[in-house]
CSV table of N, CA and C in Angstrom, one decimal:
chain,number,residue,atom,x,y,z
T,1,MET,N,63.1,95.2,-87.1
T,1,MET,CA,61.7,95.0,-87.1
T,1,MET,C,61.3,93.5,-87.1
T,2,ALA,N,60.5,93.2,-86.2
T,2,ALA,CA,60.0,91.8,-86.0
T,2,ALA,C,58.7,91.6,-86.8
T,3,THR,N,58.5,90.4,-87.3
T,3,THR,CA,57.3,90.0,-87.9
T,3,THR,C,56.4,89.4,-86.9
T,4,ARG,N,55.1,89.3,-87.2
T,4,ARG,CA,54.1,88.7,-86.3
T,4,ARG,C,54.5,87.2,-86.0
T,5,GLU,N,54.9,86.5,-87.1
T,5,GLU,CA,55.3,85.1,-87.0
T,5,GLU,C,56.5,85.0,-86.0
T,6,GLU,N,57.5,85.8,-86.2
T,6,GLU,CA,58.6,85.8,-85.3
T,6,GLU,C,58.2,86.0,-83.8
T,7,ILE,N,57.3,86.9,-83.6
T,7,ILE,CA,56.8,87.3,-82.3
T,7,ILE,C,56.1,86.1,-81.7
T,8,LEU,N,55.3,85.4,-82.5
T,8,LEU,CA,54.6,84.2,-82.0
T,8,LEU,C,55.6,83.1,-81.5
T,9,HIS,N,56.6,82.9,-82.3
T,9,HIS,CA,57.6,81.8,-82.0
T,9,HIS,C,58.4,82.3,-80.8
T,10,ALA,N,58.7,83.6,-80.7
T,10,ALA,CA,59.5,84.1,-79.5
T,10,ALA,C,58.6,83.9,-78.2
T,11,LEU,N,57.3,84.2,-78.4
T,11,LEU,CA,56.4,84.1,-77.2
T,11,LEU,C,56.3,82.6,-76.8
T,12,ALA,N,56.2,81.7,-77.8
T,12,ALA,CA,56.2,80.3,-77.5
T,12,ALA,C,57.4,79.8,-76.7
T,13,ARG,N,58.6,80.4,-77.2
T,13,ARG,CA,59.9,80.0,-76.5
T,13,ARG,C,59.9,80.5,-75.0
T,14,VAL,N,59.4,81.7,-74.8
T,14,VAL,CA,59.4,82.3,-73.5
T,14,VAL,C,58.4,81.5,-72.6
T,15,VAL,N,57.3,81.1,-73.1
T,15,VAL,CA,56.3,80.3,-72.3
T,15,VAL,C,56.9,78.9,-72.0
T,16,GLY,N,57.5,78.3,-73.0
T,16,GLY,CA,58.2,77.0,-72.8
T,16,GLY,C,59.2,77.0,-71.7
T,17,VAL,N,60.1,78.1,-71.7
T,17,VAL,CA,61.1,78.2,-70.7
T,17,VAL,C,60.4,78.4,-69.4
T,18,ALA,N,59.4,79.3,-69.3
T,18,ALA,CA,58.8,79.6,-68.0
T,18,ALA,C,58.1,78.4,-67.4
T,19,LEU,N,57.6,77.5,-68.2
T,19,LEU,CA,56.9,76.3,-67.7
T,19,LEU,C,57.8,75.1,-67.8
T,20,GLN,N,59.0,75.2,-68.2
T,20,GLN,CA,60.0,74.1,-68.3
T,20,GLN,C,59.5,73.0,-69.2
T,21,ILE,N,59.0,73.3,-70.4
T,21,ILE,CA,58.4,72.4,-71.3
T,21,ILE,C,59.0,72.7,-72.7
T,22,PRO,N,58.9,71.8,-73.7
T,22,PRO,CA,59.2,72.2,-75.1
T,22,PRO,C,58.3,73.3,-75.6
T,23,ASP,N,58.8,74.1,-76.5
T,23,ASP,CA,58.0,75.2,-77.1
T,23,ASP,C,56.6,74.7,-77.4
T,24,PRO,N,55.6,75.4,-76.9
T,24,PRO,CA,54.2,75.1,-77.2
T,24,PRO,C,53.9,75.3,-78.7
T,25,PRO,N,52.9,74.6,-79.2
T,25,PRO,CA,52.4,74.8,-80.5
T,25,PRO,C,51.7,76.1,-80.7
T,26,ILE,N,51.7,76.5,-82.0
T,26,ILE,CA,51.0,77.8,-82.3
T,26,ILE,C,49.7,77.5,-83.0
T,27,ASP,N,48.6,78.1,-82.6
T,27,ASP,CA,47.3,78.0,-83.2
T,27,ASP,C,46.7,76.6,-83.2
T,28,GLU,N,47.0,75.9,-82.1
T,28,GLU,CA,46.3,74.6,-81.9
T,28,GLU,C,44.9,74.8,-81.6
T,29,PRO,N,43.9,74.2,-82.3
T,29,PRO,CA,42.5,74.4,-82.0
T,29,PRO,C,42.0,74.0,-80.7
T,30,GLU,N,42.5,72.9,-80.2
T,30,GLU,CA,42.2,72.4,-78.8
T,30,GLU,C,43.4,71.6,-78.3
T,31,PRO,N,43.4,71.5,-77.0
T,31,PRO,CA,44.6,70.7,-76.4
T,31,PRO,C,44.7,69.3,-77.0
T,32,SER,N,45.9,69.0,-77.5
T,32,SER,CA,46.1,67.6,-78.0
T,32,SER,C,47.4,67.1,-77.5
T,33,ARG,N,48.3,67.9,-77.0
T,33,ARG,CA,49.6,67.5,-76.5
T,33,ARG,C,49.6,67.7,-75.0
T,34,TRP,N,49.2,66.7,-74.3
T,34,TRP,CA,49.2,66.8,-72.8
T,34,TRP,C,50.6,66.3,-72.3
T,35,THR,N,51.2,67.1,-71.4
T,35,THR,CA,52.5,66.7,-70.8
T,35,THR,C,52.3,66.3,-69.4
T,36,ALA,N,52.8,65.2,-69.0
T,36,ALA,CA,52.7,64.7,-67.6
T,36,ALA,C,53.8,65.5,-66.8
T,37,ARG,N,53.4,66.0,-65.7
T,37,ARG,CA,54.3,66.8,-64.8
T,37,ARG,C,54.4,66.2,-63.5
T,38,ALA,N,55.6,65.6,-63.2
T,38,ALA,CA,55.8,65.0,-61.9
T,38,ALA,C,56.3,66.1,-60.9
T,39,ASP,N,56.7,67.2,-61.4
T,39,ASP,CA,57.3,68.3,-60.6
T,39,ASP,C,56.3,69.3,-60.0
T,40,VAL,N,55.0,69.1,-60.3
T,40,VAL,CA,54.0,70.0,-59.8
T,40,VAL,C,52.9,69.2,-59.2
T,41,GLY,N,52.2,69.8,-58.2
T,41,GLY,CA,51.1,69.1,-57.6
T,41,GLY,C,51.6,68.2,-56.5
T,42,PRO,N,50.7,67.7,-55.7
T,42,PRO,CA,51.0,66.7,-54.6
T,42,PRO,C,51.7,65.5,-55.2
T,43,ALA,N,52.6,64.8,-54.5
T,43,ALA,CA,53.3,63.7,-55.0
T,43,ALA,C,52.5,62.5,-55.4
T,44,GLU,N,51.3,62.4,-54.8
T,44,GLU,CA,50.5,61.2,-55.1
T,44,GLU,C,49.5,61.4,-56.3
T,45,THR,N,49.6,62.6,-56.9
T,45,THR,CA,48.7,62.9,-58.0
T,45,THR,C,49.4,62.9,-59.4
T,46,SER,N,48.7,62.7,-60.4
T,46,SER,CA,49.2,62.8,-61.8
T,46,SER,C,48.6,64.0,-62.5
T,47,VAL,N,49.5,65.0,-62.7
T,47,VAL,CA,49.1,66.2,-63.3
T,47,VAL,C,49.5,66.3,-64.8
T,48,LEU,N,48.5,66.6,-65.6
T,48,LEU,CA,48.8,66.7,-67.1
T,48,LEU,C,48.5,68.2,-67.5
T,49,GLU,N,49.4,68.7,-68.3
T,49,GLU,CA,49.2,70.1,-68.8
T,49,GLU,C,49.2,70.2,-70.3
T,50,SER,N,48.5,71.2,-70.8
T,50,SER,CA,48.6,71.5,-72.3
T,50,SER,C,48.7,73.0,-72.4
T,51,VAL,N,49.5,73.5,-73.3
T,51,VAL,CA,49.6,74.9,-73.6
T,51,VAL,C,49.8,75.1,-75.1
T,52,ALA,N,49.2,76.2,-75.5
T,52,ALA,CA,49.4,76.6,-76.9
T,52,ALA,C,49.4,78.2,-77.0
T,53,VAL,N,49.9,78.7,-78.1
T,53,VAL,CA,49.9,80.1,-78.3
T,53,VAL,C,49.0,80.3,-79.5
T,54,GLN,N,48.0,81.2,-79.3
T,54,GLN,CA,47.0,81.4,-80.3
T,54,GLN,C,47.2,82.8,-81.0
T,55,ASP,N,47.2,82.9,-82.3
T,55,ASP,CA,47.4,84.1,-83.0
T,55,ASP,C,46.2,85.0,-82.9
T,56,ASP,N,46.4,86.3,-83.2
T,56,ASP,CA,45.3,87.2,-83.3
T,56,ASP,C,45.5,88.2,-84.4
T,57,THR,N,44.5,88.9,-84.9
T,57,THR,CA,44.7,89.8,-86.0
T,57,THR,C,45.2,91.1,-85.4
T,58,PRO,N,46.3,91.7,-86.0
T,58,PRO,CA,46.9,92.9,-85.5
T,58,PRO,C,46.0,94.1,-85.9
T,59,GLU,N,46.2,95.2,-85.1
T,59,GLU,CA,45.5,96.4,-85.4
T,59,GLU,C,46.6,97.5,-85.7
T,60,SER,N,46.5,98.2,-86.7
T,60,SER,CA,47.4,99.3,-87.0
T,60,SER,C,47.2,100.4,-86.0
T,61,LEU,N,48.3,100.9,-85.4
T,61,LEU,CA,48.1,102.0,-84.4
T,61,LEU,C,48.5,103.4,-85.0
T,62,ALA,N,49.7,103.5,-85.6
T,62,ALA,CA,50.1,104.8,-86.1
T,62,ALA,C,51.4,104.6,-86.9
T,63,PHE,N,51.6,105.6,-87.8
T,63,PHE,CA,52.9,105.6,-88.6
T,63,PHE,C,54.0,106.2,-87.7
T,64,VAL,N,55.1,105.6,-87.8
T,64,VAL,CA,56.3,106.1,-87.1
T,64,VAL,C,56.9,107.2,-87.9
T,65,ARG,N,57.2,108.4,-87.3
T,65,ARG,CA,57.7,109.5,-88.1
T,65,ARG,C,59.2,109.4,-88.4
T,66,GLY,N,59.6,110.0,-89.5
T,66,GLY,CA,61.0,110.1,-89.8
T,66,GLY,C,61.5,109.0,-90.7
T,67,GLY,N,62.7,109.3,-91.3
T,67,GLY,CA,63.3,108.3,-92.1
T,67,GLY,C,62.7,108.1,-93.5
T,68,ALA,N,63.5,107.7,-94.4
T,68,ALA,CA,63.0,107.4,-95.7
T,68,ALA,C,62.1,106.2,-95.8
T,69,GLU,N,62.5,105.2,-94.9
T,69,GLU,CA,61.7,104.0,-94.8
T,69,GLU,C,60.7,104.1,-93.7
T,70,ALA,N,59.4,104.4,-94.2
T,70,ALA,CA,58.4,104.5,-93.2
T,70,ALA,C,58.0,103.2,-92.6
T,71,ALA,N,57.8,103.1,-91.3
T,71,ALA,CA,57.4,101.9,-90.6
T,71,ALA,C,56.1,102.2,-89.9
T,72,GLU,N,55.4,101.1,-89.5
T,72,GLU,CA,54.2,101.3,-88.8
T,72,GLU,C,54.4,100.7,-87.4
T,73,GLU,N,53.8,101.4,-86.4
T,73,GLU,CA,53.7,100.9,-85.1
T,73,GLU,C,52.5,100.0,-85.0
T,74,LEU,N,52.6,98.7,-84.7
T,74,LEU,CA,51.5,97.8,-84.7
T,74,LEU,C,51.2,97.2,-83.4
T,75,GLU,N,50.1,96.6,-83.2
T,75,GLU,CA,49.7,96.0,-82.0
T,75,GLU,C,48.9,94.7,-82.3
T,76,PHE,N,49.1,93.6,-81.6
T,76,PHE,CA,48.2,92.5,-81.7
T,76,PHE,C,48.3,91.8,-80.3
T,77,SER,N,47.3,90.9,-80.1
T,77,SER,CA,47.2,90.3,-78.8
T,77,SER,C,47.1,88.8,-79.0
T,78,PRO,N,48.2,88.1,-79.1
T,78,PRO,CA,48.1,86.6,-79.1
T,78,PRO,C,47.7,86.2,-77.7
T,79,VAL,N,47.2,84.9,-77.6
T,79,VAL,CA,46.7,84.4,-76.4
T,79,VAL,C,47.4,83.1,-76.0
T,80,VAL,N,47.9,83.0,-74.8
T,80,VAL,CA,48.5,81.8,-74.3
T,80,VAL,C,47.3,81.0,-73.7
T,81,ALA,N,47.0,79.8,-74.3
T,81,ALA,CA,46.0,79.0,-73.7
T,81,ALA,C,46.6,77.9,-72.9
T,82,PHE,N,46.2,77.8,-71.6
T,82,PHE,CA,46.8,76.8,-70.7
T,82,PHE,C,45.7,76.0,-70.1
T,83,ALA,N,45.9,74.7,-70.1
T,83,ALA,CA,44.9,73.8,-69.4
T,83,ALA,C,45.6,72.8,-68.6
T,84,VAL,N,45.0,72.4,-67.4
T,84,VAL,CA,45.6,71.4,-66.5
T,84,VAL,C,44.5,70.5,-66.1
T,85,GLN,N,44.9,69.2,-66.1
T,85,GLN,CA,43.9,68.2,-65.6
T,85,GLN,C,44.7,67.3,-64.6
T,86,VAL,N,44.0,66.7,-63.7
T,86,VAL,CA,44.6,65.8,-62.6
T,86,VAL,C,43.8,64.5,-62.6
T,87,LYS,N,44.6,63.4,-62.8
T,87,LYS,CA,44.0,62.1,-62.8
T,87,LYS,C,43.7,61.7,-61.3
T,88,PRO,N,42.5,61.3,-61.1
T,88,PRO,CA,42.1,61.0,-59.7
T,88,PRO,C,42.8,59.7,-59.2
T,89,GLY,N,43.1,59.8,-57.9
T,89,GLY,CA,43.7,58.7,-57.2
T,89,GLY,C,42.8,58.2,-56.2
T,90,ALA,N,43.2,57.1,-55.5
T,90,ALA,CA,42.3,56.5,-54.5
T,90,ALA,C,42.0,57.6,-53.4
T,91,GLY,N,40.7,57.8,-53.1
T,91,GLY,CA,40.3,58.7,-52.1
T,91,GLY,C,40.3,60.2,-52.5
T,92,ASP,N,40.6,60.5,-53.7
T,92,ASP,CA,40.5,61.9,-54.1
T,92,ASP,C,39.1,62.3,-54.4
T,93,SER,N,38.7,63.4,-53.8
T,93,SER,CA,37.3,63.9,-54.0
T,93,SER,C,37.3,64.9,-55.2
T,94,THR,N,36.2,65.2,-55.7
T,94,THR,CA,36.1,66.2,-56.8
T,94,THR,C,36.6,67.5,-56.4
T,95,GLY,N,36.3,67.9,-55.2
T,95,GLY,CA,36.8,69.2,-54.6
T,95,GLY,C,38.3,69.2,-54.6
T,96,ASP,N,38.9,68.1,-54.1
T,96,ASP,CA,40.4,68.0,-54.1
T,96,ASP,C,41.0,68.2,-55.4
T,97,LEU,N,40.5,67.5,-56.4
T,97,LEU,CA,41.0,67.6,-57.8
T,97,LEU,C,40.8,69.0,-58.3
T,98,ARG,N,39.7,69.6,-58.1
T,98,ARG,CA,39.5,71.0,-58.6
T,98,ARG,C,40.5,71.9,-57.9
T,99,ARG,N,40.7,71.8,-56.6
T,99,ARG,CA,41.6,72.7,-55.9
T,99,ARG,C,43.1,72.5,-56.5
T,100,ILE,N,43.5,71.3,-56.7
T,100,ILE,CA,44.8,71.0,-57.3
T,100,ILE,C,44.9,71.7,-58.7
T,101,ARG,N,43.9,71.5,-59.5
T,101,ARG,CA,43.9,72.1,-60.8
T,101,ARG,C,44.0,73.6,-60.8
T,102,ARG,N,43.2,74.2,-59.9
T,102,ARG,CA,43.2,75.7,-59.8
T,102,ARG,C,44.6,76.2,-59.3
T,103,VAL,N,45.1,75.5,-58.3
T,103,VAL,CA,46.4,76.0,-57.8
T,103,VAL,C,47.5,75.9,-58.9
T,104,ARG,N,47.5,74.8,-59.7
T,104,ARG,CA,48.5,74.7,-60.7
T,104,ARG,C,48.3,75.7,-61.8
T,105,ARG,N,47.0,75.9,-62.2
T,105,ARG,CA,46.7,76.9,-63.2
T,105,ARG,C,47.2,78.2,-62.8
T,106,ASP,N,46.9,78.6,-61.6
T,106,ASP,CA,47.3,80.0,-61.1
T,106,ASP,C,48.8,80.1,-61.1
T,107,GLN,N,49.5,79.0,-60.7
T,107,GLN,CA,51.0,79.0,-60.7
T,107,GLN,C,51.5,79.3,-62.1
T,108,ALA,N,50.9,78.6,-63.1
T,108,ALA,CA,51.4,78.7,-64.5
T,108,ALA,C,51.1,80.1,-65.0
T,109,VAL,N,50.0,80.7,-64.7
T,109,VAL,CA,49.7,82.1,-65.1
T,109,VAL,C,50.8,83.0,-64.6
T,110,ARG,N,51.1,82.8,-63.3
T,110,ARG,CA,52.1,83.7,-62.6
T,110,ARG,C,53.5,83.4,-63.3
T,111,GLN,N,53.8,82.2,-63.6
T,111,GLN,CA,55.1,81.9,-64.2
T,111,GLN,C,55.2,82.6,-65.6
T,112,ILE,N,54.2,82.5,-66.4
T,112,ILE,CA,54.1,83.1,-67.7
T,112,ILE,C,54.2,84.6,-67.6
T,113,ALA,N,53.4,85.2,-66.7
T,113,ALA,CA,53.4,86.7,-66.5
T,113,ALA,C,54.8,87.2,-66.1
T,114,ASP,N,55.4,86.4,-65.2
T,114,ASP,CA,56.8,86.8,-64.7
T,114,ASP,C,57.8,86.7,-65.8
T,115,ALA,N,57.7,85.7,-66.6
T,115,ALA,CA,58.7,85.5,-67.7
T,115,ALA,C,58.6,86.6,-68.7
T,116,ILE,N,57.4,87.0,-69.0
T,116,ILE,CA,57.2,88.1,-70.0
T,116,ILE,C,57.6,89.4,-69.4
T,117,ALA,N,57.3,89.7,-68.2
T,117,ALA,CA,57.7,90.9,-67.5
T,117,ALA,C,59.2,91.0,-67.4
T,118,ALA,N,59.9,89.9,-67.2
T,118,ALA,CA,61.3,89.9,-67.1
T,118,ALA,C,62.0,90.3,-68.4
T,119,ASP,N,61.4,89.9,-69.6
T,119,ASP,CA,61.9,90.3,-70.9
T,119,ASP,C,60.8,90.7,-71.8
T,120,PRO,N,60.3,91.9,-71.7
T,120,PRO,CA,59.1,92.3,-72.5
T,120,PRO,C,59.4,92.4,-74.0
T,121,SER,N,60.7,92.3,-74.4
T,121,SER,CA,61.1,92.3,-75.8
T,121,SER,C,61.0,90.9,-76.4
T,122,LEU,N,60.7,89.9,-75.5
T,122,LEU,CA,60.6,88.5,-75.9
T,122,LEU,C,61.9,88.0,-76.5
T,123,GLY,N,63.0,88.6,-76.2
T,123,GLY,CA,64.3,88.2,-76.8
T,123,GLY,C,64.5,88.7,-78.2
T,124,LEU,N,63.6,89.6,-78.7
T,124,LEU,CA,63.7,90.1,-80.0
T,124,LEU,C,64.3,91.5,-79.9
T,125,ASP,N,64.0,92.4,-80.8
T,125,ASP,CA,64.6,93.7,-80.8
T,125,ASP,C,63.9,94.7,-79.8
T,126,LEU,N,64.5,95.8,-79.6
T,126,LEU,CA,63.9,96.7,-78.6
T,126,LEU,C,62.6,97.4,-79.1
T,127,GLU,N,62.3,97.2,-80.3
T,127,GLU,CA,61.0,97.8,-80.9
T,127,GLU,C,59.9,96.9,-80.6
T,128,THR,N,60.1,95.8,-79.9
T,128,THR,CA,59.0,94.9,-79.5
T,128,THR,C,58.8,95.0,-78.0
T,129,TYR,N,57.5,95.1,-77.6
T,129,TYR,CA,57.2,95.2,-76.2
T,129,TYR,C,55.9,94.4,-75.9
T,130,ALA,N,56.0,93.5,-75.0
T,130,ALA,CA,54.9,92.6,-74.6
T,130,ALA,C,54.5,92.8,-73.2
T,131,GLU,N,53.2,92.7,-72.9
T,131,GLU,CA,52.7,92.8,-71.5
T,131,GLU,C,51.5,91.9,-71.4
T,132,VAL,N,51.4,91.2,-70.3
T,132,VAL,CA,50.3,90.3,-70.0
T,132,VAL,C,49.1,91.1,-69.6
T,133,ARG,N,48.0,90.7,-70.2
T,133,ARG,CA,46.7,91.3,-69.8
T,133,ARG,C,46.0,90.4,-68.8
T,134,PRO,N,44.9,90.8,-68.1
T,134,PRO,CA,44.2,89.9,-67.2
T,134,PRO,C,43.8,88.6,-67.9
T,135,ALA,N,44.1,87.5,-67.2
T,135,ALA,CA,43.7,86.1,-67.7
T,135,ALA,C,42.3,85.8,-67.4
T,136,ALA,N,41.7,85.1,-68.4
T,136,ALA,CA,40.3,84.5,-68.2
T,136,ALA,C,40.5,83.1,-67.7
T,137,ARG,N,40.0,82.8,-66.5
T,137,ARG,CA,40.1,81.5,-65.9
T,137,ARG,C,38.8,80.8,-65.9
T,138,ASP,N,38.9,79.5,-66.0
T,138,ASP,CA,37.6,78.7,-66.0
T,138,ASP,C,38.0,77.3,-65.3
T,139,ASP,N,36.9,76.7,-64.8
T,139,ASP,CA,37.1,75.4,-64.1
T,139,ASP,C,36.2,74.4,-64.7
T,140,ASP,N,36.6,73.1,-64.6
T,140,ASP,CA,35.8,72.0,-65.0
T,140,ASP,C,35.4,72.1,-66.5
T,141,VAL,N,36.4,72.5,-67.3
T,141,VAL,CA,36.2,72.6,-68.8
T,141,VAL,C,36.4,71.2,-69.3
T,142,ALA,N,35.5,70.8,-70.2
T,142,ALA,CA,35.6,69.5,-70.8
T,142,ALA,C,36.2,69.6,-72.2
T,143,PHE,N,37.2,68.8,-72.4
T,143,PHE,CA,37.9,68.6,-73.7
T,143,PHE,C,37.6,67.2,-74.2
T,144,PRO,N,37.6,66.9,-75.5
T,144,PRO,CA,37.5,65.5,-75.9
T,144,PRO,C,38.6,64.6,-75.4
T,145,ASN,N,38.2,63.5,-74.9
T,145,ASN,CA,39.2,62.5,-74.4
T,145,ASN,C,40.1,63.0,-73.3
T,146,ALA,N,39.6,63.8,-72.5
T,146,ALA,CA,40.4,64.4,-71.4
T,146,ALA,C,39.5,64.5,-70.1
T,147,LEU,N,40.1,64.5,-69.0
T,147,LEU,CA,39.4,64.8,-67.7
T,147,LEU,C,39.0,66.2,-67.6
T,148,PRO,N,38.2,66.6,-66.7
T,148,PRO,CA,37.9,68.0,-66.5
T,148,PRO,C,39.1,68.8,-66.3
T,149,SER,N,39.2,70.0,-66.8
T,149,SER,CA,40.4,70.8,-66.8
T,149,SER,C,40.1,72.2,-66.2
T,150,ALA,N,41.1,72.8,-65.6
T,150,ALA,CA,41.1,74.2,-65.2
T,150,ALA,C,41.9,74.9,-66.4
T,151,THR,N,41.4,75.9,-66.9
T,151,THR,CA,42.0,76.6,-68.0
T,151,THR,C,42.3,78.1,-67.7
T,152,ALA,N,43.2,78.6,-68.4
T,152,ALA,CA,43.5,80.1,-68.4
T,152,ALA,C,43.8,80.5,-69.8
T,153,LEU,N,43.1,81.6,-70.2
T,153,LEU,CA,43.4,82.2,-71.5
T,153,LEU,C,44.1,83.5,-71.2
T,154,ILE,N,45.4,83.6,-71.5
T,154,ILE,CA,46.2,84.7,-71.1
T,154,ILE,C,46.5,85.6,-72.3
T,155,PRO,N,45.8,86.7,-72.5
T,155,PRO,CA,46.1,87.6,-73.6
T,155,PRO,C,47.4,88.4,-73.3
T,156,VAL,N,48.2,88.5,-74.4
T,156,VAL,CA,49.5,89.2,-74.3
T,156,VAL,C,49.4,90.3,-75.3
T,157,ARG,N,49.5,91.5,-74.8
T,157,ARG,CA,49.5,92.7,-75.7
T,157,ARG,C,50.9,92.9,-76.2
T,158,VAL,N,51.0,92.9,-77.5
T,158,VAL,CA,52.4,93.1,-78.1
T,158,VAL,C,52.4,94.3,-79.0
T,159,LEU,N,53.3,95.3,-78.7
T,159,LEU,CA,53.5,96.4,-79.6
T,159,LEU,C,54.8,96.2,-80.3
T,160,TYR,N,54.8,96.4,-81.6
T,160,TYR,CA,56.0,96.2,-82.4
T,160,TYR,C,56.0,97.1,-83.6
T,161,THR,N,57.2,97.3,-84.2
T,161,THR,CA,57.3,98.1,-85.4
T,161,THR,C,57.4,97.1,-86.6
T,162,GLY,N,56.6,97.4,-87.6
T,162,GLY,CA,56.6,96.5,-88.8
T,162,GLY,C,56.6,97.4,-90.1
T,163,ALA,N,56.9,96.8,-91.2
T,163,ALA,CA,56.9,97.5,-92.4
T,163,ALA,C,55.6,98.0,-92.8
T,164,ASP,N,54.5,97.2,-92.5
T,164,ASP,CA,53.2,97.6,-92.8
T,164,ASP,C,52.3,96.7,-92.0
T,165,ALA,N,51.0,96.9,-92.1
T,165,ALA,CA,50.0,96.1,-91.2
T,165,ALA,C,50.0,94.6,-91.5
T,166,ALA,N,50.6,94.2,-92.6
T,166,ALA,CA,50.7,92.8,-93.0
T,166,ALA,C,51.9,92.1,-92.3
T,167,SER,N,52.8,92.9,-91.6
T,167,SER,CA,54.0,92.4,-91.0
T,167,SER,C,53.6,91.5,-89.8
């Protein structure tokens, strides 16, 4: 049986591997750790990304039958928050920057979804199952001390077995 905290850290590891970055922080209120990415976007642009895993309150689904040790089948939906910004270069238009941000954001959503689909147990036990829900995408989001960003909030539905709803 996995705990919610273990699941959050496992999800962060899966996201980090998918995006080829160190494990993202958990419950970061707003992007503060921007990573420069030379391997994405056009060669002449400077792409910065930030990602975090946000916790959510679990919902109790049902008691699992059998055995002396009763367990609960639980569900919660952490959210992977992804943001990308592009530093403008000479001759870059607002439309060009927006297009580059959107393309990278959509690539990242696909990378995260594919990584979770490849291992829905998140590397934990077989009683853990994760699936990506539709992402909420937004453009030209303003964060303090950052350029306009394209963002994606990617909910991940996680079913797992715990000792009780506090697990």
